[in-house]
Coordinates of C-alpha atoms in Angstrom, one line a residue:
Chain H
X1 CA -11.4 101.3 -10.4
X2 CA -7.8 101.2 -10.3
X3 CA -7.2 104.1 -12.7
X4 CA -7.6 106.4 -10.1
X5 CA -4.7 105.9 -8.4
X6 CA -1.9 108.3 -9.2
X7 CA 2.0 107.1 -8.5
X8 CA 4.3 109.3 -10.0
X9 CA 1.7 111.6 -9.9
X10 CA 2.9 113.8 -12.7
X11 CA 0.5 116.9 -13.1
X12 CA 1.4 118.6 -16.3
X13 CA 1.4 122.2 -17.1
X14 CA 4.1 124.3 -18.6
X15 CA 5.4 126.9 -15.5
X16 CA 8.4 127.5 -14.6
X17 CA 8.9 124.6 -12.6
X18 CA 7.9 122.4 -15.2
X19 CA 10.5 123.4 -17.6
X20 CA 13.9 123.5 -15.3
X21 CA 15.8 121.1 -15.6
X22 CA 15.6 117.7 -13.3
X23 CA 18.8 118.0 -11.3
X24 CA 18.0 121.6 -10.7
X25 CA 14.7 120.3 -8.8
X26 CA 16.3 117.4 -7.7
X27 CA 19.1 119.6 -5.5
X28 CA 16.6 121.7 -4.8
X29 CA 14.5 120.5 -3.0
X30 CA 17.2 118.0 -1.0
X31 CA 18.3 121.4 -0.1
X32 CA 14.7 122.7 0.9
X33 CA 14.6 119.6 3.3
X34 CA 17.8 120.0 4.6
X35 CA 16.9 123.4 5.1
X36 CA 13.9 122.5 6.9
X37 CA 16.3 120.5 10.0
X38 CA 18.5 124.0 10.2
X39 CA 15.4 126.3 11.0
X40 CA 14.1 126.3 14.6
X41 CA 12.9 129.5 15.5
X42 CA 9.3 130.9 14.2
X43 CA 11.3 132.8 11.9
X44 CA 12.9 130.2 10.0
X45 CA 9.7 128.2 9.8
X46 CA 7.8 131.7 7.8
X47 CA 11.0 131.8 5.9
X48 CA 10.6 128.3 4.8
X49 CA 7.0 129.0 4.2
X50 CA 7.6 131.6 2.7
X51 CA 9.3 129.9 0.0
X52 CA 7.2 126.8 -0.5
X53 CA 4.0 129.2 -0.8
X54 CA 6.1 130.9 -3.7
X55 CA 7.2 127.6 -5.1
X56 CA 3.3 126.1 -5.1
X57 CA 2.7 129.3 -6.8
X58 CA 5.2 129.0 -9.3
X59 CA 4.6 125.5 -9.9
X60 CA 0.4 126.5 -10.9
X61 CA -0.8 122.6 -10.0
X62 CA -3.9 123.0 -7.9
X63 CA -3.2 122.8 -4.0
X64 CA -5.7 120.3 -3.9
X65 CA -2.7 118.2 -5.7
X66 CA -0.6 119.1 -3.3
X67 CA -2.6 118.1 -0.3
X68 CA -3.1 114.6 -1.6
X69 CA -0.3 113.6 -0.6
X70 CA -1.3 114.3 3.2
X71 CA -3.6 111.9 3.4
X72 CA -1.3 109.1 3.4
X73 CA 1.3 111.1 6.4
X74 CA -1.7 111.5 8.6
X75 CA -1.4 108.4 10.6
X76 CA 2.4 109.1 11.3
X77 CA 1.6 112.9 12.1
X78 CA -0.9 112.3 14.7
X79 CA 0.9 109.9 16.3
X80 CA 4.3 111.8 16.2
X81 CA 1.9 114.9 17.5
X82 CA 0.7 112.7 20.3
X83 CA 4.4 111.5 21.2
X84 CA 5.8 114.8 21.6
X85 CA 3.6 116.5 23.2
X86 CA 3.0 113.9 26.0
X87 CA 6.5 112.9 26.9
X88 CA 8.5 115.4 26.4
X89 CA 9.6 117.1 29.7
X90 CA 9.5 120.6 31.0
X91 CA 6.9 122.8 32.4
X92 CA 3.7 121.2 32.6
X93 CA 0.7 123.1 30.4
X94 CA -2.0 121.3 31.5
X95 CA -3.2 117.9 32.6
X96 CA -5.7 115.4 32.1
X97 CA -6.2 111.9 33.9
X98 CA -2.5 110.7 33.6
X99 CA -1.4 112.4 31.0
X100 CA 0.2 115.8 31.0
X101 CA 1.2 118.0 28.0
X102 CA 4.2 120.2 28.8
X103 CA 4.8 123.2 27.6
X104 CA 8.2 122.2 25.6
X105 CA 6.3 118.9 24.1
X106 CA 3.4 121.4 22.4
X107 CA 6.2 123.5 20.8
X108 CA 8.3 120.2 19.5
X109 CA 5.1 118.7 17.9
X110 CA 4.5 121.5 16.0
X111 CA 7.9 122.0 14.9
X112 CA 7.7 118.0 13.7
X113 CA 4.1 118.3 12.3
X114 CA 5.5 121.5 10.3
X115 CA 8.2 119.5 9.1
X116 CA 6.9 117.1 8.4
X117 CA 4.1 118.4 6.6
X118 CA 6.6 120.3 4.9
X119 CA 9.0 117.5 4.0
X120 CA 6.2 115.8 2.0
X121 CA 4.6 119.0 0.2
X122 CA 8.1 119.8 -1.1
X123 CA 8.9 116.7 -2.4
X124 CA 5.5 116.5 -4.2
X125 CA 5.9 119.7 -5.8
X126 CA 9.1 117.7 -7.3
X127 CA 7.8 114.8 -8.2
X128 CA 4.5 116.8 -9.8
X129 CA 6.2 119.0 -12.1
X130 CA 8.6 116.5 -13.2
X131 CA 8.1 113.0 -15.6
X132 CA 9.4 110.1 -13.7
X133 CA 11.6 109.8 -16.6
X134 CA 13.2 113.0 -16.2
X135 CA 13.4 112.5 -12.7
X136 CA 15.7 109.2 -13.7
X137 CA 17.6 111.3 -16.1
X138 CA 18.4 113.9 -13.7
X139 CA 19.5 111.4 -11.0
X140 CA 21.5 109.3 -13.6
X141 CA 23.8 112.4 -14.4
X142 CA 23.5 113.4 -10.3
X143 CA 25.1 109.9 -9.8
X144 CA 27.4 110.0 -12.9
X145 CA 30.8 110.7 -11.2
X146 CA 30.0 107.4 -8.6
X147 CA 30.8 105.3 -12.4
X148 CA 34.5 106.3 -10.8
X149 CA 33.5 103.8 -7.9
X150 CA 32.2 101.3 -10.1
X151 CA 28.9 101.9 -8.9
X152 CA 26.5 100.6 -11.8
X153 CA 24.5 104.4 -12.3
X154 CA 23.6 103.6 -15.5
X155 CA 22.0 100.3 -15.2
X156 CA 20.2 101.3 -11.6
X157 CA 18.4 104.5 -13.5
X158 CA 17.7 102.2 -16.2
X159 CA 16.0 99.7 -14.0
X160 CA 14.2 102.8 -12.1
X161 CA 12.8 104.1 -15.1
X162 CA 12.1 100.4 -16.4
X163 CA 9.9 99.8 -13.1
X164 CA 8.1 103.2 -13.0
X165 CA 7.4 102.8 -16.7
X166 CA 5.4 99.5 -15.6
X167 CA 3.4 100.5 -13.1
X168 CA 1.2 101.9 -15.0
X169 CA 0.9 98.9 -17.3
X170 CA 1.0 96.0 -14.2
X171 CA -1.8 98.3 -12.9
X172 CA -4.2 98.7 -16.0
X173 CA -3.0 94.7 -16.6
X174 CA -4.0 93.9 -12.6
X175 CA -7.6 96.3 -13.5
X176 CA -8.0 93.8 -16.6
X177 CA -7.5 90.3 -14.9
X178 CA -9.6 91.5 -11.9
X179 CA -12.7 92.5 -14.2
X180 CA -12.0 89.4 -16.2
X181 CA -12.5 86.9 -12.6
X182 CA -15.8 89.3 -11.6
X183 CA -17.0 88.4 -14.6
X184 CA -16.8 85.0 -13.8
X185 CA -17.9 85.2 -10.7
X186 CA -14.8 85.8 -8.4
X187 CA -15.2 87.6 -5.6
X188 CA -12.3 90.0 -4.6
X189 CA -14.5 92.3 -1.5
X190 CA -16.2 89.9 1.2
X191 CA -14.7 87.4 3.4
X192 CA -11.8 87.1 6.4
X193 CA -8.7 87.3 5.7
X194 CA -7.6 84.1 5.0
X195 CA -10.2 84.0 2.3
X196 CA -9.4 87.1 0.7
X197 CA -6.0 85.8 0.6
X198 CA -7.1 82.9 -1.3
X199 CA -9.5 84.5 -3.6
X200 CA -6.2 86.5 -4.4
X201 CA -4.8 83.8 -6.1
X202 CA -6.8 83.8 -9.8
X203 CA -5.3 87.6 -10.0
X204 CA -1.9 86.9 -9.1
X205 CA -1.3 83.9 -11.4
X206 CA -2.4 85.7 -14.4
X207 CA -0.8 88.9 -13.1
X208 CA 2.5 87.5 -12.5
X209 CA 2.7 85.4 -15.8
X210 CA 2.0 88.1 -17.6
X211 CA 5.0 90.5 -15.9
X212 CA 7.2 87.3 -16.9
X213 CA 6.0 87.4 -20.3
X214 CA 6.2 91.2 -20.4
X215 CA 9.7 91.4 -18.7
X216 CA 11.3 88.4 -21.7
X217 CA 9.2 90.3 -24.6
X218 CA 11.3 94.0 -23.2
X219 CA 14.6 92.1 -23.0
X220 CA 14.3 90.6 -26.1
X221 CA 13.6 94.1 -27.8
X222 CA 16.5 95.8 -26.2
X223 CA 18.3 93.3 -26.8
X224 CA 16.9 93.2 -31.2
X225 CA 18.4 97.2 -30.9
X226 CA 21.6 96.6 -29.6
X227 CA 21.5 97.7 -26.0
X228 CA 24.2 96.9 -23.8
X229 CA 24.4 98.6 -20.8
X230 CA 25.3 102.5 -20.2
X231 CA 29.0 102.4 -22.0
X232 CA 29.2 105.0 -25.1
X233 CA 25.6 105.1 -24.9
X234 CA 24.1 108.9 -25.9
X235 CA 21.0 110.2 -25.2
X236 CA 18.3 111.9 -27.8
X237 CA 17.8 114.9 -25.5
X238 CA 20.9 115.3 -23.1
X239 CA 20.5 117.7 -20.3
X240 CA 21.8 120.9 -20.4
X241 CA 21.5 123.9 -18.4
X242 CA 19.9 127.1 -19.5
X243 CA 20.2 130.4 -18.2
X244 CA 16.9 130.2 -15.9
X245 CA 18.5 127.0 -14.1
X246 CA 21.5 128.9 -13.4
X247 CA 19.2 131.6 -11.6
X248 CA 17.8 128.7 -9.7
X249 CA 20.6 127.2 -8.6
X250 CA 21.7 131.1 -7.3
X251 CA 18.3 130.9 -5.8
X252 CA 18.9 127.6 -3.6
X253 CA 22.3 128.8 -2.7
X254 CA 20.7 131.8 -1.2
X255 CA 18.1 130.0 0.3
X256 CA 20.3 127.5 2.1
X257 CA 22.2 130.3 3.7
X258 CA 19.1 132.0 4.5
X259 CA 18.7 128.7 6.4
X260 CA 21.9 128.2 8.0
X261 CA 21.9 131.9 9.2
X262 CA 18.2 131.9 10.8
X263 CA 19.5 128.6 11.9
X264 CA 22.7 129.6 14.0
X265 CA 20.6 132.5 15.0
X266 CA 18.1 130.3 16.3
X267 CA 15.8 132.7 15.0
Chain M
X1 CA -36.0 93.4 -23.0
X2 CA -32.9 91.9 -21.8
X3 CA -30.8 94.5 -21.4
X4 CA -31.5 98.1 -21.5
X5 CA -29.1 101.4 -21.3
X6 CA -30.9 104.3 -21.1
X7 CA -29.1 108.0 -21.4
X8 CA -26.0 106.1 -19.9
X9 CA -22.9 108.5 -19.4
X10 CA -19.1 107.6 -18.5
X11 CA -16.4 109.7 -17.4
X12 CA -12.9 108.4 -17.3
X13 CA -10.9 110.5 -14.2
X14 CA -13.7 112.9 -13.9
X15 CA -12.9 116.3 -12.2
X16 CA -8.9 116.0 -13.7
X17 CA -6.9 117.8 -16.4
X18 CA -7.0 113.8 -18.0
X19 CA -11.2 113.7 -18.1
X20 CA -12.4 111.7 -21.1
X21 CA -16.1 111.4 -21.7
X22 CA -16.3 107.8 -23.0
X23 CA -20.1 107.3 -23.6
X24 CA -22.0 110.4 -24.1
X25 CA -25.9 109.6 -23.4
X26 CA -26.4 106.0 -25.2
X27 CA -29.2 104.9 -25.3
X28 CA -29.9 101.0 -26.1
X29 CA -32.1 98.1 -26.1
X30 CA -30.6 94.6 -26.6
X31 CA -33.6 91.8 -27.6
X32 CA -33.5 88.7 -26.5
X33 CA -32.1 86.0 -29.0
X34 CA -30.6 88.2 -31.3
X35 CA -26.7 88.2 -32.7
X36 CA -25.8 91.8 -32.2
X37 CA -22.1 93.5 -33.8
X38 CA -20.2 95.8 -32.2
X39 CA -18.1 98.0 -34.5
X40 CA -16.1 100.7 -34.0
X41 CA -12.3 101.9 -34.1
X42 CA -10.5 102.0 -31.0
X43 CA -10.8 104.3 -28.5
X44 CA -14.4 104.9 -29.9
X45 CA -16.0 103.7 -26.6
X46 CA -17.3 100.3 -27.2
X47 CA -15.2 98.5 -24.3
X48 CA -16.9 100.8 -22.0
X49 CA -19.9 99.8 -23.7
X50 CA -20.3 96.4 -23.4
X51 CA -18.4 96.8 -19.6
X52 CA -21.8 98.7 -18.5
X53 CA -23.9 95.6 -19.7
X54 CA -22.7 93.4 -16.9
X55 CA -22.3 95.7 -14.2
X56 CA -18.1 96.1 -14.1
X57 CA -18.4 99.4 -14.6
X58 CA -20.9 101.8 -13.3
X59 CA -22.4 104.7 -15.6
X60 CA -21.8 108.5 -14.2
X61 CA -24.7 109.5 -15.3
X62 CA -28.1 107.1 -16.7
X63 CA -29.6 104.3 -16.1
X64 CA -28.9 100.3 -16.7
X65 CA -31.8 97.8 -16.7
X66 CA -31.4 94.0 -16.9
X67 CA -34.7 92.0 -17.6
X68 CA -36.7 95.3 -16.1
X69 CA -34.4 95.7 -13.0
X70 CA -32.2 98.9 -12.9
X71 CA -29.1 96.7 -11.8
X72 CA -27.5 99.9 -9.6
X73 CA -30.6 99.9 -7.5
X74 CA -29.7 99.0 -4.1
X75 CA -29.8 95.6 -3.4
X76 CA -29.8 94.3 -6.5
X77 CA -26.7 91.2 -6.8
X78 CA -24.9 92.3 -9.0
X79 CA -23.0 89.0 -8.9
X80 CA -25.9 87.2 -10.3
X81 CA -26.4 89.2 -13.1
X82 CA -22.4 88.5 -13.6
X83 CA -23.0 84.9 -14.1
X84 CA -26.3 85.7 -16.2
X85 CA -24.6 88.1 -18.8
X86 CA -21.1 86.2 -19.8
X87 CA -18.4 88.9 -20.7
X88 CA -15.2 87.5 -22.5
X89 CA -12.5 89.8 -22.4
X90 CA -9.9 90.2 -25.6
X91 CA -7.3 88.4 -25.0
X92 CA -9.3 86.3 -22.7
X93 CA -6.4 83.4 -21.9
X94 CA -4.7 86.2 -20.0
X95 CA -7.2 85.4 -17.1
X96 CA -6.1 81.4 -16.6
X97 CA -4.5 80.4 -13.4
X98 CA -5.8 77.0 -12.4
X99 CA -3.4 74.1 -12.4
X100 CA -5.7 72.3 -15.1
X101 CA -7.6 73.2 -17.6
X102 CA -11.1 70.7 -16.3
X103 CA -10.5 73.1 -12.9
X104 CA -10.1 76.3 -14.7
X105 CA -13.3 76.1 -16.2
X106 CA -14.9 74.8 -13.1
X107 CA -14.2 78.4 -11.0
X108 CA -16.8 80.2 -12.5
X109 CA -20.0 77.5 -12.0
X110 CA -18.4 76.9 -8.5
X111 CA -18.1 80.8 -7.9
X112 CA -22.4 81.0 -8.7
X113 CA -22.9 78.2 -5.8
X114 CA -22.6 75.2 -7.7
X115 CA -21.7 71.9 -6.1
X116 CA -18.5 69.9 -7.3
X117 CA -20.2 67.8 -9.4
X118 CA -22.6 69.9 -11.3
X119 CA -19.8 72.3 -11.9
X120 CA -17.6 69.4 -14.0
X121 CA -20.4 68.7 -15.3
X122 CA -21.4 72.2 -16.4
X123 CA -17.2 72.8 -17.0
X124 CA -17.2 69.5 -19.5
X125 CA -20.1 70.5 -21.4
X126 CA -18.6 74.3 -21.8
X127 CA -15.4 72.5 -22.9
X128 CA -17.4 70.3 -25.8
X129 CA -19.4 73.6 -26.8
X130 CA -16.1 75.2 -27.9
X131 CA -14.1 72.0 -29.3
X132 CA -11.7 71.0 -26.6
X133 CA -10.8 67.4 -26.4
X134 CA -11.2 65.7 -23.2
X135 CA -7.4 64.3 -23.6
X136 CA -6.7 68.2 -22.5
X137 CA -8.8 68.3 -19.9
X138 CA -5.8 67.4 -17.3
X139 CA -3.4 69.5 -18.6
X140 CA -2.0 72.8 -18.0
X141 CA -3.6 75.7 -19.5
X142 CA -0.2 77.4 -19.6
X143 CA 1.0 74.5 -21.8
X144 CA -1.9 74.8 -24.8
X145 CA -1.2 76.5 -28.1
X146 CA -3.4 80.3 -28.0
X147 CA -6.0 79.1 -30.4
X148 CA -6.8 76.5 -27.3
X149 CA -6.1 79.2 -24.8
X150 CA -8.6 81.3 -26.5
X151 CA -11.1 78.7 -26.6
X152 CA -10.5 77.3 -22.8
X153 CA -11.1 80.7 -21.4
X154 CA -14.1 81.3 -23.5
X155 CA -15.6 77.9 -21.8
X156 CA -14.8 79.0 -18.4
X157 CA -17.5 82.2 -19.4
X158 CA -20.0 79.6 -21.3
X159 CA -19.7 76.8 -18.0
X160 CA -22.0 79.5 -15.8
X161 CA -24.8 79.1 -18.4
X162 CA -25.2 82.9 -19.2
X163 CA -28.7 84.0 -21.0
X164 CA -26.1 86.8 -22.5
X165 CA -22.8 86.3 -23.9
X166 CA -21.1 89.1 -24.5
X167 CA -17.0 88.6 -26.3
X168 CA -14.8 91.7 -26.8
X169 CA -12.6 90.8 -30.3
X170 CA -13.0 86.6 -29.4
X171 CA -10.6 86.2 -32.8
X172 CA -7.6 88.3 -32.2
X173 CA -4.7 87.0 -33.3
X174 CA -6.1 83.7 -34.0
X175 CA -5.1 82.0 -37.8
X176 CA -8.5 82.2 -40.2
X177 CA -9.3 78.9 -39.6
X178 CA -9.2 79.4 -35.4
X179 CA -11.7 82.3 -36.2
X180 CA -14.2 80.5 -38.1
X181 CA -14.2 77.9 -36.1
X182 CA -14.4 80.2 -32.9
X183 CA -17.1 82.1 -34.2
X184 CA -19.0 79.0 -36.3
X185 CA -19.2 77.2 -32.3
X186 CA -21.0 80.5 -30.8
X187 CA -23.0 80.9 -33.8
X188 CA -24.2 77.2 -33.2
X189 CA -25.1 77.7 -29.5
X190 CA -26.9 80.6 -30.1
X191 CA -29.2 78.6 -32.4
X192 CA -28.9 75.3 -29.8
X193 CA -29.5 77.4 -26.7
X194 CA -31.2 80.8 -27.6
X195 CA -28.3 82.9 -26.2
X196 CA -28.1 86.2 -27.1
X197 CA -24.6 87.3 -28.3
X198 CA -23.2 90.5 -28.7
X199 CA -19.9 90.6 -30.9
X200 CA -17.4 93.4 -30.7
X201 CA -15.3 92.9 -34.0
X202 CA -12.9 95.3 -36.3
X203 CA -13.1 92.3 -38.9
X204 CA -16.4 93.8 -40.8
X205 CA -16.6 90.9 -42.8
X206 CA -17.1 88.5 -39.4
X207 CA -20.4 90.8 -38.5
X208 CA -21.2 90.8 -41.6
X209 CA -21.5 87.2 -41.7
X210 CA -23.0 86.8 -38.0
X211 CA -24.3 89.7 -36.8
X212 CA -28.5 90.3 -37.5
X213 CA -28.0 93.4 -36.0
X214 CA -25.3 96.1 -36.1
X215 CA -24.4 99.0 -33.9
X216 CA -21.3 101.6 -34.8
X217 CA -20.2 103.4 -32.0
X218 CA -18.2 106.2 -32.7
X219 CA -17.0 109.2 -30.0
X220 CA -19.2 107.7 -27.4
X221 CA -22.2 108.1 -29.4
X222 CA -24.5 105.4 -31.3
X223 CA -24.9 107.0 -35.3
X224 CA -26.0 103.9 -36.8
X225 CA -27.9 101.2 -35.5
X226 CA -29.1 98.6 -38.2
X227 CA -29.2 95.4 -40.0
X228 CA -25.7 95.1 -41.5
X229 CA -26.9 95.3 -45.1
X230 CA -28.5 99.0 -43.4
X231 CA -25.7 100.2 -42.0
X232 CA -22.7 99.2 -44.5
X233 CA -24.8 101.1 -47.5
X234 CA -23.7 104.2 -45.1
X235 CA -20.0 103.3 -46.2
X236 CA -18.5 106.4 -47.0
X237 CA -19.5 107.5 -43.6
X238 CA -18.0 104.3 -42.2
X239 CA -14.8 105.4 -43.5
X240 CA -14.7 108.8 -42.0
X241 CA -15.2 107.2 -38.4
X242 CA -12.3 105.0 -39.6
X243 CA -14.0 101.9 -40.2
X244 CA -15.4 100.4 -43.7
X245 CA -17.7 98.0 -45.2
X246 CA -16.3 94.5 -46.0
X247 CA -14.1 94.1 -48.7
X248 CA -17.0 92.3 -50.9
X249 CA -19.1 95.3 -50.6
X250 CA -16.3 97.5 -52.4
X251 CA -16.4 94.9 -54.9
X252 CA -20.1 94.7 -56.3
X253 CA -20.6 98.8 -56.0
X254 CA -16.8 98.7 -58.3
X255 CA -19.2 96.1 -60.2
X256 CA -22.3 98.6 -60.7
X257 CA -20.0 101.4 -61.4
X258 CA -18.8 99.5 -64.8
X259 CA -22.4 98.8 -65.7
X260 CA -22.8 95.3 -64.1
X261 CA -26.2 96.3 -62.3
X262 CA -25.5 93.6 -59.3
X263 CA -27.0 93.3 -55.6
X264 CA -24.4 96.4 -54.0
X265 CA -26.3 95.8 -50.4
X266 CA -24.4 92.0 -50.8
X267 CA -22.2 92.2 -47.7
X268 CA -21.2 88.8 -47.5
X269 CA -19.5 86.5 -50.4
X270 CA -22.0 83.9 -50.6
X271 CA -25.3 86.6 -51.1
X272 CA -22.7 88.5 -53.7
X273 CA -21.8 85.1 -55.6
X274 CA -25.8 84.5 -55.9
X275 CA -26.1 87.7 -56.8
X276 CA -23.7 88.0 -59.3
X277 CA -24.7 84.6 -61.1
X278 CA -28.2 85.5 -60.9
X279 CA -27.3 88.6 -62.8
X280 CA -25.2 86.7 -65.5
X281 CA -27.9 84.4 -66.2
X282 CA -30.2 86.9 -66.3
X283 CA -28.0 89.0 -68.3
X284 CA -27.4 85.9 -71.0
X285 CA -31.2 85.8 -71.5
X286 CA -31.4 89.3 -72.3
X287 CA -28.4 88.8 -74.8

């Protein structure tokens, strides 16, 4: 019941995408959103669709992928929709009962919902063609020169790749312990609130001894092969850029001032 | 019949690049009373199996029937068949959460509808079934060794007085003598109380022993179905499906191959001893 959830929501497949390396994707697309608040005109906005239709193209995971992730933003977009069209002023469209959509409100709410809509396809094309672990890796060496600052890069991408390596396992672990209480009778679906709450409790015992158990048995093996934190440690596969990353990083650059100038334009 | 699966399909993330057909049109009939072994090596499908029996999981395509009743028909509680097939999960002390172990039992009798009373009473019963003390009964289950883990979680399934009792690996990890005794104590109340127990093992000498029936699930798919003395004279293709007959049966067919002309269907050690004497009496006479 539980395995159906995807977080991380890795799709693999071997395009183009799928092979660049993390920081590459990881600029990217902070650039593609940044990119996204320079555009105003109906120009910029083909431009940046443009690109992402190219992008979900290049990337060759289903759209229906993609679009997943709109379920969850469709709350927030109706209601930002709703916002923006109703109070912004300016010439008034039309009017119903006490409400009046101007003309200036329909334009901004498109211009959010696009973004918007935007913002979260891009990132999902990100996080689809890339491991979480590579996505850590990419962000550890993104981070690397804050070390300077004494910020602790090493250890916070550890820790990141240490939780998104356990969801998976606290989630097959929570899909265990729940069929385990059905079985005997427990009854996780009817109920109000306060009950449900309660009936909670023979899952989240078990569930949270066992992350105890799971988080001393982890320590105690890094700790059996020596680990000590990020100083003079190496990695098995280090990142390093190949010629197609370079092309994409002269792709962003020309992207982002594709953006600026449609943006000063106001294109 | 009990419990009947018939042309029972599962899918795991169906429509997905991950798809995995787990059970590919089973087909099975589970008789009342009998000790039924599960083998099969892992990944094979027999989790999935025995997780159709009692309703947790629901087949993509087939049919389920419990006592007659397809149990995916609407209206039909599924709860009560929960509490009338028992499943113990492996590694079953994973599930205990109460603050004693009398109370921990208790939760599944309460969970059918029983009063307070009737479920200690059920709950201390359960506990005597599998060999816990009543000087535990207060304590913490968190604070018993796993052997009494094991057996506590076990009782909790046993207090709700299922007609079924189905355990997935009940002796993993446990020292020899926590297995025997394990699997001695459900032995015993299947003879006491006419449950009908189904035993998913990799130790093939433990079906051997216990098991009147034997099914191999391999890929999803039944191949053999059997007594055990049927199904472990299949050996060599027991070994292909990464599996084997118990260590005895090597033994006596090593025996017959060096002209001793013993029992080779013996699959336990006590049927091989008698054989074996039997044969070098037998053989002494003929000297």
């Amino acid at each position: 019941m539980l395995k159906d959830i995807t977080l991380g929501q890795y799709y693999p497949s071997d395009s183009i995408l799928h092979k660049l390396d993390p920081r590459v994707k990881f600029i990217g697309t902070l650039v593609f959103i940044i990119a996204l608040f320079l555009v105003r005109g109906p120009v910029g906005y083909a431009f940046a669709t443009a690109v992402l239709a190219a992008l979900i193209l290049l990337s060759r995971v289903p759209v229906k992928f993609m679009l997943k992730g709109m379920k969850a933003i469709l709350l927030i977009l109706i209601v930002t929709m709703l916002f923006n069209m109703l109070l912004t002023p300016g010439e008034p469209l039309f009017s119903f009962w006490i409400l009046t959509v101007t003309k200036e409100g329909l334009v901004t709410a498109v211009r959010m919902a696009l973004r918007l809509i935007y913002l979260v396809i891009g990132s999902s094309i990100m996080t689809l063609t890339t491991t979480p672990n590579q996505l850590t890796d990419g962000m550890e060496a993104l981070f690397s020169p804050l070390k300077k600052l004494h910020v602790p890069v090493h250890e916070i991408a550890m820790m990141m790749s240490i939780a998104l390596r356990f969801i998976p396992i606290l989630m097959e672990e929570t899909d265990k312990i729940m069929k385990a209480q059905i079985a005997r009778g427990a009854d996780f679906e009817s109920g109000n609130f306060i009950r449900r709450i309660k009936n909670m409790i023979p899952l989240l015992v078990p569930l949270f001894v066992s992350a105890f158990r799971r988080a001393n048995d982890l320590a105690m093996a890094m700790e059996a092969r020596c680990y000590h934190g990020g100083e003079g440690r190496t990695q098995m596969k280090p990142l390093i850029y190949a010629g197609r990353d370079r092309t994409a990083y002269f792709l962003i650059v020309l992207f982002l001032a594709g953006a600026v100038v449609l943006g000063i334009l106001g294109l | 019949m009990l419990i009947e699966l018939k042309d029972v399909s599962y899918l795991y993330s169906r429509d997905t690049v991950y798809e995995v057909r787990a059970l590919d049109h089973v087909n099975l009939a589970v008789e009342e009373g009998r000790f039924i072994g599960v083998i099969g090596h892992t990944g094979s499908g027999k989790s999935t199996l025995i997780q159709h029996m009692n309703g947790l999981m629901k087949p993509t395509e087939g049919h389920v029937f419990f006592e007659g009743e397809d149990i995916w028909a609407e209206k039909y509680d599924l709860r009560k068949l929960r509490t009338s097939v028992g499943l113990v999960f492996q590694y079953p002390e994973n599930q205990l959460f109460e603050t004693d172990v009398l109370t921990d039992v208790m939760f599944g009798p309460k969970n059918k509808g029983l009063s307070e009373t009737e479920a200690r009473e059920r709950a201390v019963s359960a506990l005597k079934d599998v060999g816990v003390g009543e000087k535990h009964f207060k304590t913490s289950p968190f604070e018993l060794s796993g052997g009494q883990k094991r057996r506590v979680a076990i009782a909790g399934v046993l207090a709700m007085d299922p007609k079924v009792l189905i355990l997935d690996e009940p002796t993993a990890g446990l020292d020899p003598r926590g297995r025997d005794e394990i699997l001695g104590r459900i032995q015993r109340l299947r003879e006491e109380r006419g449950i009908t127990v189904i035993l998913v093992s990799h130790s093939m000498e433990d079906v051997a022993e216990y098991a009147d029936r034997l099914i191999v699930v391999n890929n999803g798919k039944i191949p053999y179905d059997g007594s055990p003395r049927e199904v472990f004279s299949r050996y060599e293709e027991l070994e292909g499906m990464g599996l084997a007959a118990p260590e005895i049966t090597y033994v006596m067919h090593e025996l017959r191959r060096r002209g001793f002309p013993v029992d080779v269907t013996a699959d336990t050690v006590a049927e091989a001893k008698e054989s074996i004497l039997k044969e070098l009496k037998g053989g002494r006479k003929r000297a």
